[in-house]
Coordinates of C-alpha atoms in Angstrom, one line a residue:
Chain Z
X1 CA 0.2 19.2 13.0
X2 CA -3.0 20.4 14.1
X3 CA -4.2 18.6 17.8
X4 CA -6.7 15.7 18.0
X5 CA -8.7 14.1 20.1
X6 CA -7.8 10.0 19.4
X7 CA -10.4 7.3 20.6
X8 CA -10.1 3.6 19.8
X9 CA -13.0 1.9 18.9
X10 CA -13.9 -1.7 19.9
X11 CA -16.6 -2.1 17.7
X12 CA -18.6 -0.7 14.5
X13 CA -21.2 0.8 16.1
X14 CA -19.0 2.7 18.1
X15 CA -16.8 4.0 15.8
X16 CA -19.9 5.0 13.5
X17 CA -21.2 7.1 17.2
X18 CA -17.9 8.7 17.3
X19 CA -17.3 10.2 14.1
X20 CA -18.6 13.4 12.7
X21 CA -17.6 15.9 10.1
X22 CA -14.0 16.5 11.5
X23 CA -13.1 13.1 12.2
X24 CA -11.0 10.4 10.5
X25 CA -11.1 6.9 11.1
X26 CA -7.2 5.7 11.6
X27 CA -5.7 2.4 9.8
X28 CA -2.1 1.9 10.0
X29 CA -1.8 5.1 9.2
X30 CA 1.0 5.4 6.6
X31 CA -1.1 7.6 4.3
X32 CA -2.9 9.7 7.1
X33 CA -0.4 10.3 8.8
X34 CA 1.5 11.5 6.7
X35 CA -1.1 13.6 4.7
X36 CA -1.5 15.7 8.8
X37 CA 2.1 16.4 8.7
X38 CA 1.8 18.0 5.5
X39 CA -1.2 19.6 6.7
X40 CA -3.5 18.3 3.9
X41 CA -5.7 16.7 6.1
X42 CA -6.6 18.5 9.8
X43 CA -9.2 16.0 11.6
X44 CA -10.2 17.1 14.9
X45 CA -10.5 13.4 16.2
X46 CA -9.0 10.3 15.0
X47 CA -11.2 7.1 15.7
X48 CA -8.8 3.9 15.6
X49 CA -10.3 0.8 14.2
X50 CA -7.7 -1.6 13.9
X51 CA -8.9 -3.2 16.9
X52 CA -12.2 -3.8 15.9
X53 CA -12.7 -7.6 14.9
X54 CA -12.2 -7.0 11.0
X55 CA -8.4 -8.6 11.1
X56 CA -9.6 -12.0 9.7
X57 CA -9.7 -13.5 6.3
X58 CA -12.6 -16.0 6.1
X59 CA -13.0 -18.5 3.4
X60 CA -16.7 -18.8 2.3
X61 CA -18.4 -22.2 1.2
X62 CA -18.9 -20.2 -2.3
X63 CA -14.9 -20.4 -2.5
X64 CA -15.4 -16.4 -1.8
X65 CA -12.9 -14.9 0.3
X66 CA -13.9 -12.6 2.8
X67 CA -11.0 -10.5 3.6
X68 CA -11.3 -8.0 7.3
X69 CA -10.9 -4.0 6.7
X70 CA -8.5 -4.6 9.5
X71 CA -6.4 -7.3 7.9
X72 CA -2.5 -6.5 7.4
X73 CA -1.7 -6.1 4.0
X74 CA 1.0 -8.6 4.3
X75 CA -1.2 -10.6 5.9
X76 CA -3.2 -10.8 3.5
X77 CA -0.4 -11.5 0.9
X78 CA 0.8 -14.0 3.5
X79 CA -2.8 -16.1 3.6
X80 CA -2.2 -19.7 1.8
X81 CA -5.6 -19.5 0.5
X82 CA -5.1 -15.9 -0.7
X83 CA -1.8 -17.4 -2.4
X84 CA -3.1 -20.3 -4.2
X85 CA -5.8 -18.8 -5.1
X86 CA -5.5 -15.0 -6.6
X87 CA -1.9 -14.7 -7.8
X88 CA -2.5 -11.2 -9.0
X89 CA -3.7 -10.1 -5.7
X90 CA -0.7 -11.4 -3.9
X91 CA 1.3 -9.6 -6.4
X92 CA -0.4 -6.9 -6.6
X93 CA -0.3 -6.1 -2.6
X94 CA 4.0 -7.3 -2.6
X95 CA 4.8 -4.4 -5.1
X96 CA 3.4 -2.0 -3.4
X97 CA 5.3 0.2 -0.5
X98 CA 7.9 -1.6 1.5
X99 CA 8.3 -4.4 3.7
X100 CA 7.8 -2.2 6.7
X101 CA 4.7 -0.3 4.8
X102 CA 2.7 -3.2 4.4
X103 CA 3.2 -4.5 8.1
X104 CA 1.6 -1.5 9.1
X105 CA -1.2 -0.7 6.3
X106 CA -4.1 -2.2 6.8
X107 CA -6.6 -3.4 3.6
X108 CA -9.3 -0.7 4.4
X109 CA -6.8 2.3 4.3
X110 CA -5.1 0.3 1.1
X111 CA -8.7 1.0 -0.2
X112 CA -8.9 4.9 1.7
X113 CA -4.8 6.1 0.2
X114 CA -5.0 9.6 -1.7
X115 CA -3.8 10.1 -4.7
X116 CA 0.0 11.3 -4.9
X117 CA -0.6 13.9 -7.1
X118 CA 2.5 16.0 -6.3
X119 CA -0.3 19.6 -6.1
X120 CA -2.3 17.4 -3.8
X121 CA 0.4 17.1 -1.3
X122 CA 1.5 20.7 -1.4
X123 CA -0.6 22.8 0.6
X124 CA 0.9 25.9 -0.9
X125 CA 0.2 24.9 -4.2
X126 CA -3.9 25.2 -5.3
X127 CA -5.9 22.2 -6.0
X128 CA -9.3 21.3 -6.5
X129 CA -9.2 17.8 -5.0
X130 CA -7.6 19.2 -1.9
X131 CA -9.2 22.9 -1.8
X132 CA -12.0 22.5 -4.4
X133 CA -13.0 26.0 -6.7
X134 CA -9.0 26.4 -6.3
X135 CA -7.8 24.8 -9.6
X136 CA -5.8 22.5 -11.3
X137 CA -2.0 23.2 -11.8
X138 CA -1.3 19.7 -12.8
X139 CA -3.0 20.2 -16.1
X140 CA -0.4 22.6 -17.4
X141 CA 2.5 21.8 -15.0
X142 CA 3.9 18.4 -13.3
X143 CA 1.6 15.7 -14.9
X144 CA 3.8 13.1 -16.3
X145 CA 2.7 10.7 -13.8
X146 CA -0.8 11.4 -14.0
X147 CA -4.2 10.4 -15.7
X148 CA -4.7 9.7 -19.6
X149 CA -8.0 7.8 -19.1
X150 CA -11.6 9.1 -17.5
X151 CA -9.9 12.7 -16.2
X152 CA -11.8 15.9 -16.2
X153 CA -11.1 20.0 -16.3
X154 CA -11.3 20.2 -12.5
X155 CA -8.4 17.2 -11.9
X156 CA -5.8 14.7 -13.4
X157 CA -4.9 12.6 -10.3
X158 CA -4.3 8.9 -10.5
X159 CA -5.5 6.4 -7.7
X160 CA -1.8 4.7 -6.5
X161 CA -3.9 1.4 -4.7
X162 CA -2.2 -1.6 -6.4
X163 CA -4.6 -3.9 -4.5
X164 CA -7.8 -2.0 -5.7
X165 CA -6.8 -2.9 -9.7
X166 CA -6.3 -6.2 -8.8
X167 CA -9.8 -6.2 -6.5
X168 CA -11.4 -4.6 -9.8
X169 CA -10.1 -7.7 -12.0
X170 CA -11.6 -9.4 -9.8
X171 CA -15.1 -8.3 -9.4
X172 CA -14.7 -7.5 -5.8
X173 CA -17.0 -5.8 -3.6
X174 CA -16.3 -3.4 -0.7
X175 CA -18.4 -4.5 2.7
X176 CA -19.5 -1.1 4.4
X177 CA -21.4 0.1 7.5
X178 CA -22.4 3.1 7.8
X179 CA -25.8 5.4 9.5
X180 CA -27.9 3.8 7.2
X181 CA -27.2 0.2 8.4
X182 CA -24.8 -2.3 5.9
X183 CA -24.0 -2.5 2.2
X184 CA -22.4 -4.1 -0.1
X185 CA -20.5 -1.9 -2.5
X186 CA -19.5 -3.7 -6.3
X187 CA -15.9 -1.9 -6.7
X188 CA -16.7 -1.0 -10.1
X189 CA -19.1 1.3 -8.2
X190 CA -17.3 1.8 -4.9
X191 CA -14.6 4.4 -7.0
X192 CA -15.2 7.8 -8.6
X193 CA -14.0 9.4 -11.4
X194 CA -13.2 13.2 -10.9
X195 CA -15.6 15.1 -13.0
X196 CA -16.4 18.6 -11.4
X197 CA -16.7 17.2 -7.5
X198 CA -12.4 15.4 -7.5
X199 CA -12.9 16.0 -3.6
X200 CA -14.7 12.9 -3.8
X201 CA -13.0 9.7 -4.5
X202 CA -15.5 6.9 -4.1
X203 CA -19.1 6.7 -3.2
X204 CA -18.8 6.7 0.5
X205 CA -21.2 8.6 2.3
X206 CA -19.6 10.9 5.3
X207 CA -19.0 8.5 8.6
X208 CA -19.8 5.3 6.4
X209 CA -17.0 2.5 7.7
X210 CA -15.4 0.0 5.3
X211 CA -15.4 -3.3 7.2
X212 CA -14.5 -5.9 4.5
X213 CA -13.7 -7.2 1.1
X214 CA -15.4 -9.9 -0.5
X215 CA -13.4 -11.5 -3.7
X216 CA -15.4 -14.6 -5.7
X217 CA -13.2 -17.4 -6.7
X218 CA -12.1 -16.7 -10.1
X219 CA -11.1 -20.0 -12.2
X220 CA -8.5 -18.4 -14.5
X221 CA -5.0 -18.2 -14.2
X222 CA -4.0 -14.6 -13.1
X223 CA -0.7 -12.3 -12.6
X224 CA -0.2 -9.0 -11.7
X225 CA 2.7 -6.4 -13.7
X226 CA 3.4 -3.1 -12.6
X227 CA 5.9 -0.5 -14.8
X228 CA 7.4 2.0 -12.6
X229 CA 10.8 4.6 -12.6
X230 CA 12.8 2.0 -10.3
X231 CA 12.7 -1.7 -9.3
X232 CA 11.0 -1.7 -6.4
X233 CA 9.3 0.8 -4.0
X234 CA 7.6 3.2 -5.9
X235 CA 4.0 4.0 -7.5
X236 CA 2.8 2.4 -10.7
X237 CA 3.6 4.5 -14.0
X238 CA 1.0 1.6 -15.5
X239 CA 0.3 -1.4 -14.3
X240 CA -2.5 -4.5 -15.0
X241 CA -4.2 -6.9 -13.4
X242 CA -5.1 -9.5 -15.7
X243 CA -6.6 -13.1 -15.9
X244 CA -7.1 -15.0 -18.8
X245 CA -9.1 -18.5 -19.4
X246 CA -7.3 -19.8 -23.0
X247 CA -8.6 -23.3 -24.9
X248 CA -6.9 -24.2 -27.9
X249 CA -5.4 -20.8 -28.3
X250 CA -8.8 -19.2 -28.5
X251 CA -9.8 -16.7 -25.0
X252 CA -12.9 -18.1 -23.5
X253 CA -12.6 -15.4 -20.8
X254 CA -10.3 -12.7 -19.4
X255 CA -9.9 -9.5 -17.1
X256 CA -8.2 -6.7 -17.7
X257 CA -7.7 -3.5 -15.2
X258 CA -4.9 -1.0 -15.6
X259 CA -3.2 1.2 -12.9
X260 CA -1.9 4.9 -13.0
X261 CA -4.2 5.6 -15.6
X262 CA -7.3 7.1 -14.4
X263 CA -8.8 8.6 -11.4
X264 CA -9.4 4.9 -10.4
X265 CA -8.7 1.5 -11.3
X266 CA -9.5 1.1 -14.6
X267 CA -11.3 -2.1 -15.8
X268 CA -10.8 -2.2 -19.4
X269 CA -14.4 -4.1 -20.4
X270 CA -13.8 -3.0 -23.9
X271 CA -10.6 -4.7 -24.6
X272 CA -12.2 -7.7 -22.6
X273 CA -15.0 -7.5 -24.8
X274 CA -12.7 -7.6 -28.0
X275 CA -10.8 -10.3 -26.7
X276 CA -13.8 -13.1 -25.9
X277 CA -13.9 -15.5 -28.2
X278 CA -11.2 -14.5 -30.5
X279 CA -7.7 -16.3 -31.3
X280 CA -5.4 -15.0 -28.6
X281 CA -3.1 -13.6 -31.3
X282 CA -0.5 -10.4 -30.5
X283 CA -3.1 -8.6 -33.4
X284 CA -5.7 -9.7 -31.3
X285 CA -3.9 -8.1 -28.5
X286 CA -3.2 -4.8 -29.8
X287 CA -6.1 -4.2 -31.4
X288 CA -8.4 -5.3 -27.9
X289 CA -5.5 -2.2 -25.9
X290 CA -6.6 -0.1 -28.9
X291 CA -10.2 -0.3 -28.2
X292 CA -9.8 0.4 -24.9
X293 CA -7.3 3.0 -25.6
X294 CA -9.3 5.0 -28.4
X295 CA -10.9 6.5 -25.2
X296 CA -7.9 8.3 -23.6
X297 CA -6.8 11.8 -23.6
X298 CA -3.2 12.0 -22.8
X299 CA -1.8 15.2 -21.5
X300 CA 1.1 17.4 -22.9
X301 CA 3.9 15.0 -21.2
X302 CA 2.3 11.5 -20.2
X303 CA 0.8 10.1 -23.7
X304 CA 3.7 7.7 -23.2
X305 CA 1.5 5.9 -20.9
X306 CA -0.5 4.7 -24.1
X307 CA 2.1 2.1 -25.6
X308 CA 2.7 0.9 -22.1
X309 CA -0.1 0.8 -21.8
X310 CA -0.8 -1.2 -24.5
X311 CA 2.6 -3.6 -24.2
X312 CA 1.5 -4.2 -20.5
X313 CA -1.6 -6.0 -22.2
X314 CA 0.0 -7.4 -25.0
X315 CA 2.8 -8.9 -23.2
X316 CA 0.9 -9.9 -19.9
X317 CA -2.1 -11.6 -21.6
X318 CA 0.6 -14.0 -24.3
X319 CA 2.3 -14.9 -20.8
X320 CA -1.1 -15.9 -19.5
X321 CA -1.6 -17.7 -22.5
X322 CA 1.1 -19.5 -22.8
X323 CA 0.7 -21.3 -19.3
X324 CA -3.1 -23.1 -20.2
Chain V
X1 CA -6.3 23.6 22.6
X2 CA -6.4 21.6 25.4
X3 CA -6.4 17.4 26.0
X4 CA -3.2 17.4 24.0
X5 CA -1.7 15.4 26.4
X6 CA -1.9 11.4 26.8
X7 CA -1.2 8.8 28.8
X8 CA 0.6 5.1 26.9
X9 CA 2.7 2.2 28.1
X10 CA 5.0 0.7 25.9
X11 CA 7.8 -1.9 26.7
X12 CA 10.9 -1.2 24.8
X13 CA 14.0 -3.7 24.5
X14 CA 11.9 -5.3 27.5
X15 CA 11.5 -2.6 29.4
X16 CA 8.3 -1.1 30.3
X17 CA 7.9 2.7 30.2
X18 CA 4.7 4.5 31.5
X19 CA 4.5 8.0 29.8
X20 CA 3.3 10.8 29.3
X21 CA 3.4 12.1 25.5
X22 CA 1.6 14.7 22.9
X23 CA -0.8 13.0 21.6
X24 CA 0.7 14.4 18.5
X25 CA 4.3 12.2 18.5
X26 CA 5.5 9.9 16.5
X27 CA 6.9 6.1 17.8
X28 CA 9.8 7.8 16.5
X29 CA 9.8 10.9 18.5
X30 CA 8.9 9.2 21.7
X31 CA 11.8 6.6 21.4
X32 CA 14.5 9.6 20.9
X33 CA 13.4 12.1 22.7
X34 CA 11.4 10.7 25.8
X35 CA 13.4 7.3 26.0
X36 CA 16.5 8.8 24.5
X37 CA 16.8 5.9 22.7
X38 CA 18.8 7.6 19.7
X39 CA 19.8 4.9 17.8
X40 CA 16.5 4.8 15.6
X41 CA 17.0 7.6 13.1
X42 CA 14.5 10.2 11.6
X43 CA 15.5 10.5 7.7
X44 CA 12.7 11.9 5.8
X45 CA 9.6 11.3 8.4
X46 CA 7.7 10.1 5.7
X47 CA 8.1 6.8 5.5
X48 CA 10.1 6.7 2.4
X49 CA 13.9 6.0 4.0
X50 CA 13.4 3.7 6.5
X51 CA 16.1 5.2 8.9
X52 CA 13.8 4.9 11.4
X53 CA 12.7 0.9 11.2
X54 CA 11.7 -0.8 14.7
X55 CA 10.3 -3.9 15.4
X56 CA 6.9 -3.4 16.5
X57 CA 4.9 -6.4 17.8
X58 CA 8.3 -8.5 16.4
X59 CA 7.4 -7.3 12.9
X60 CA 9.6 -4.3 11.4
X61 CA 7.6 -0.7 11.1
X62 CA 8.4 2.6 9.8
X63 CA 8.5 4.2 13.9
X64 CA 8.1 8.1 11.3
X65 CA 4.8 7.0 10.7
X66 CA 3.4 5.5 13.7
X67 CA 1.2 7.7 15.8
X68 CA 3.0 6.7 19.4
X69 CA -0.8 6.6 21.0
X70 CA -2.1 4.1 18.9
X71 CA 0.9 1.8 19.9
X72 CA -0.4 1.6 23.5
X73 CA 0.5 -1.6 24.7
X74 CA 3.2 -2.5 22.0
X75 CA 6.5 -4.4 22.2
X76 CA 9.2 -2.2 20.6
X77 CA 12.8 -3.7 19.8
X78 CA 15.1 -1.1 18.3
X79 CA 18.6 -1.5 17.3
X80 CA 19.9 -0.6 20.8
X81 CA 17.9 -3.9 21.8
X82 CA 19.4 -6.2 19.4
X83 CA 22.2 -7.1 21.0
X84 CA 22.5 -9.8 23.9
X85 CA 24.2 -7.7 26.5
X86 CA 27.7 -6.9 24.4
X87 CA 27.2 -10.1 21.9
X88 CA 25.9 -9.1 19.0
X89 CA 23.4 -10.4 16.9
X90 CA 25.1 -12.5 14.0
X91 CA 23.4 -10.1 11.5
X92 CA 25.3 -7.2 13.4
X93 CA 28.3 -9.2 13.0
X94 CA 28.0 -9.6 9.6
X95 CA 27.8 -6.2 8.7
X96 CA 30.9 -5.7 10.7
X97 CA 32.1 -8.1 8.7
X98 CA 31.0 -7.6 4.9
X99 CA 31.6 -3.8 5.6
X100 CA 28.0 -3.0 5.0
X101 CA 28.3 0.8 5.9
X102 CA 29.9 3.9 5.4
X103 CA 28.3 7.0 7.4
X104 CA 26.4 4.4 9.5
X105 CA 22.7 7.0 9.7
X106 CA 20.7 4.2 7.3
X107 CA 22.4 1.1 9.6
X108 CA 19.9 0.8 12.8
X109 CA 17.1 0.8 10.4
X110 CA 18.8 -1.6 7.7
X111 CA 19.4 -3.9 10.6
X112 CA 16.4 -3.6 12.2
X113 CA 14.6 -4.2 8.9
X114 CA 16.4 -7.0 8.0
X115 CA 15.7 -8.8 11.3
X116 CA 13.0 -8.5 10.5
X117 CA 12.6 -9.2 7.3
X118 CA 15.1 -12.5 8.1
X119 CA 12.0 -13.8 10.4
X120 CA 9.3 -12.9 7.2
X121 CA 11.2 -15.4 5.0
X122 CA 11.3 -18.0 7.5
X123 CA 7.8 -18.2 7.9
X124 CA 7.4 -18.4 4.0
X125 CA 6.3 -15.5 3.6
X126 CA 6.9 -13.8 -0.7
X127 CA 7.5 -10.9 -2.2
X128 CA 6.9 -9.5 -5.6
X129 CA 10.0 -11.6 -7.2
X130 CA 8.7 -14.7 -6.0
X131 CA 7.8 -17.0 -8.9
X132 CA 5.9 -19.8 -7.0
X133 CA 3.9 -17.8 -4.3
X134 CA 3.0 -21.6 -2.8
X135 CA 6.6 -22.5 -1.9
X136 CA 8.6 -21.4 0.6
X137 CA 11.2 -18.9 -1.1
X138 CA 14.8 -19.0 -1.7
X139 CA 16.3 -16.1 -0.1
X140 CA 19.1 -15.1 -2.9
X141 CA 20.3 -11.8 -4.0
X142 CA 17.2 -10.9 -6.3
X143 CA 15.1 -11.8 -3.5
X144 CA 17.1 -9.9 -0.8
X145 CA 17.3 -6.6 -2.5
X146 CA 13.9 -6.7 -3.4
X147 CA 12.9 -7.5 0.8
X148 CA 15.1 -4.5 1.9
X149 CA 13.7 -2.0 -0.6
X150 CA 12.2 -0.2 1.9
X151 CA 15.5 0.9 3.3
X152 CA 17.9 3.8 1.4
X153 CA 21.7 3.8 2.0
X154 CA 22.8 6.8 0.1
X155 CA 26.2 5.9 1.0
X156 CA 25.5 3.0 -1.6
X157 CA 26.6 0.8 0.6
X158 CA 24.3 -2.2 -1.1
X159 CA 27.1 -4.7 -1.9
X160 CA 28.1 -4.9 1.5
X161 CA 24.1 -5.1 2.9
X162 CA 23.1 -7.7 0.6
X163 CA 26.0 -9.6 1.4
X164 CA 25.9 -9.4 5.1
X165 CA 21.6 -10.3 5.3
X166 CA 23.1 -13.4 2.5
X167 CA 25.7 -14.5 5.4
X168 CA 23.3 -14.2 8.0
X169 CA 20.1 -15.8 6.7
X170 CA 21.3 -19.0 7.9

């Protein structure tokens, strides 16, 4: 591992003074640092925030929750009001990592993870996200884990947050800080898709500090599923964060947002937009996954992604259904 | 390059330790080879195993992927700390018990995480195959296995884990 310098910041404004091109601003750390052993990431300095005063999770008069950069992921799927109130957050957070992982992670570096794009991690291997100009070998080689939705020529890595599909069900937006002063970052906006720049993965400018998460109350029952190669512990092959608001069997409103699809969480407005107003039917349901689906490109070994894709939606918005 | 070199304090099994580390080291690295505290073990150093489970702060941590410098300050129990002088915790004495090893390199961190993970439950805490995430959850088999994911026995030694963490949850 390359040295470092490591500060600990005790506020914002400190942290934002301290970091420069070569520096990284340190979470838990059970992405980062495992990303310097493998030598795909080299920072010169490591600024620590998890002591600046972004640990809480504040409950707004709007019924918003305003959820610290800082916070513990299981803290945050520990909060009552976080409980009672967002199911497929909760849900979302427990499946991923371990027990251990999610003491450590915090909510900003949930936010922060790199793809695990099996290139990406393998510095001996070329890669455009990691090394950009040097190419894609996932395209043609090890991909079956990997986009089928939004990818480009230059990469086909998934995002592996669990959290962030739920936050885009949700309409979340991303708190930042950063040289040119505060802003508030819709997460619909806040991700990137690849395109010819996959070095990129959300709209962050260099230095600019995540320092909360804002999620409006959402008045729809909500669950989160995830499909993955073993019970527990592992990244999503697909997963969906979904809501639905049924009357007399007809959808008033829902959200849908896959995982391990895309280059980030993928809000599926056009299967929403299918789905409002219509009988919630399993027709219904397949043909709203098939709108959305008519978009993707699956690669030589991953198109079975599509009919989970599409169960995952099916199956998840019924059981939704079947609770109003 | 120089300034390598750093300066922490941690207190370990209640005992504090002033040292002087790379700034580079794991929690991991520190506790076996500055404290020689070798009970923790380094599996895969990426988080992934969990050989190397510690309490940190009384909540269980991968140690592999703790920077030791950000930890200045920190209450660290590891298995060697478990223990009340030579009686054993009565999780330690259930795996005795229930046979919940074979080789023995995955048990400090399985015990470790389930102390841990013993104290998460009892402050209501859920996990992903809870059903009501408002109620305080019943800690049965499904619930167990899915709480200790985070630690690998390639020995296969499950039965026996599940079963001793079941005996001792009381």
């Amino acid at each position: 591992m390359r040295p470092f310098a490591y500060e600990r910041a005790a506020t914002a404004e400190e942290a934002l003074a301290r970091c420069d091109e070569e520096t990284r601003y340190l979470g838990g750390g059970t992405n980062l640092v495992d990303l310097m052993r493998l030598g795909v990431e080299r920072p010169a300095r490591l600024v620590d925030v998890t002591r600046l005063p972004h640990d809480r999770i504040e409950e707004r008069s709007s019924g918003a929750l305003r959820i610290g950069a800082a916070v513990r992921n299981s803290d945050l799927t520990a909060h009552p009001a976080v409980r009672r109130h967002h199911p497929m957050l909760v849900q979302a957070v427990l499946s991923g990592a371990s027990g251990q992982i999610r003491n450590q992670a915090t909510v900003g570096g949930n936010l922060l993870q790199r793809t695990r794009c099996s290139y990406f991690q393998d510095i001996t291997k070329p890669c455009n996200k990691r090394e950009p100009g040097t190419g894609c070998p996932a395209i043609d080689g090890e991909h079956h884990n990997l986009a089928i939705l939004g990818h480009s020529e230059s990469c086909v890595a998934t995002h592996p947050s669990d959290m962030a599909v739920a936050l885009a069900a949700l309409d979340a937006t991303v708190l930042t800080r950063g040289r040119g002063g505060e802003r508030a970052i819709p997460l619909a906006d806040f991700y990137r898709l690849p395109g010819s720049h996959p070095e990129r993965d959300t709209t962050l400018e260099p230095g600019e500090l995540v320092t909360a998460v804002e999620v409006p109350p959402l008045a729809m029952p909500s669950r989160y599923r995830k499909v993955r190669e073993r019970a527990s512990f592992a990244f999503a092959l697909v997963s969906i964060a979904a809501a639905a608001d049924v009357r007399d069997g007809v959808v008033r409103d829902c959200r849908i947002a896959l995982g391990g699809v895309a280059h980030r969480p993928w809000r599926a407005r056009r299967a929403e937009d299918h789905l409002r107003g219509r009988p919630l039917t399993r027709e219904n349901l397949a043909g709203a996954a098939d709108q959305e689906l008519a978009a993707a490109h699956p690669l030589r070994d991953n198109a079975y992604k599509l009919r989970l894709a599409r169960n995952l939606i099916v199956r998840t918005l019924l059981e939704l259904g079947e609770r109003a | 390059m120089d300034g390598v070199d750093t300066s922490i304090t941690l207190t370990v099994n209640g005992r504090e330790h002033r040292l002087r580390i790379d700034v580079r080291s794991s929690l991991l690295d520190v506790l076996r080879e500055d404290l020689g505290l070798t009970g923790s073990k380094k599996g895969c150093d990426q988080g992934q195993c969990g050989a190397c489970t510690v309490l940190l702060d009384g909540r269980r941590a991968n140690a592999c992927l703790a920077l030791a410098v950000a930890q200045d300050g920190a209450e660290v129990t590891t298995v060697e700390g478990l223990a009340d002088g030579d009686a054993l915790s009565p999780l330690q004495r259930a795996f005795i018990e229930r046979d919940a090893f074979q080789c023995g390199y995955c048990t400090p961190g399985q015990l470790c995480s389930a102390t841990g993970m013993l104290e998460e439950a009892a402050r209501g805490w859920p996990s992903a195959v809870t059903g009501d995430l408002t109620a305080d959850p019943d800690l049965d088999e499904t619930e167990i296995r899915e709480r200790m994911s985070g630690n690998l026995c390639r020995c296969g030694a499950y039965e026996g884990i599940v079963a001793a963490v079941k005996e001792a949850r009381a």
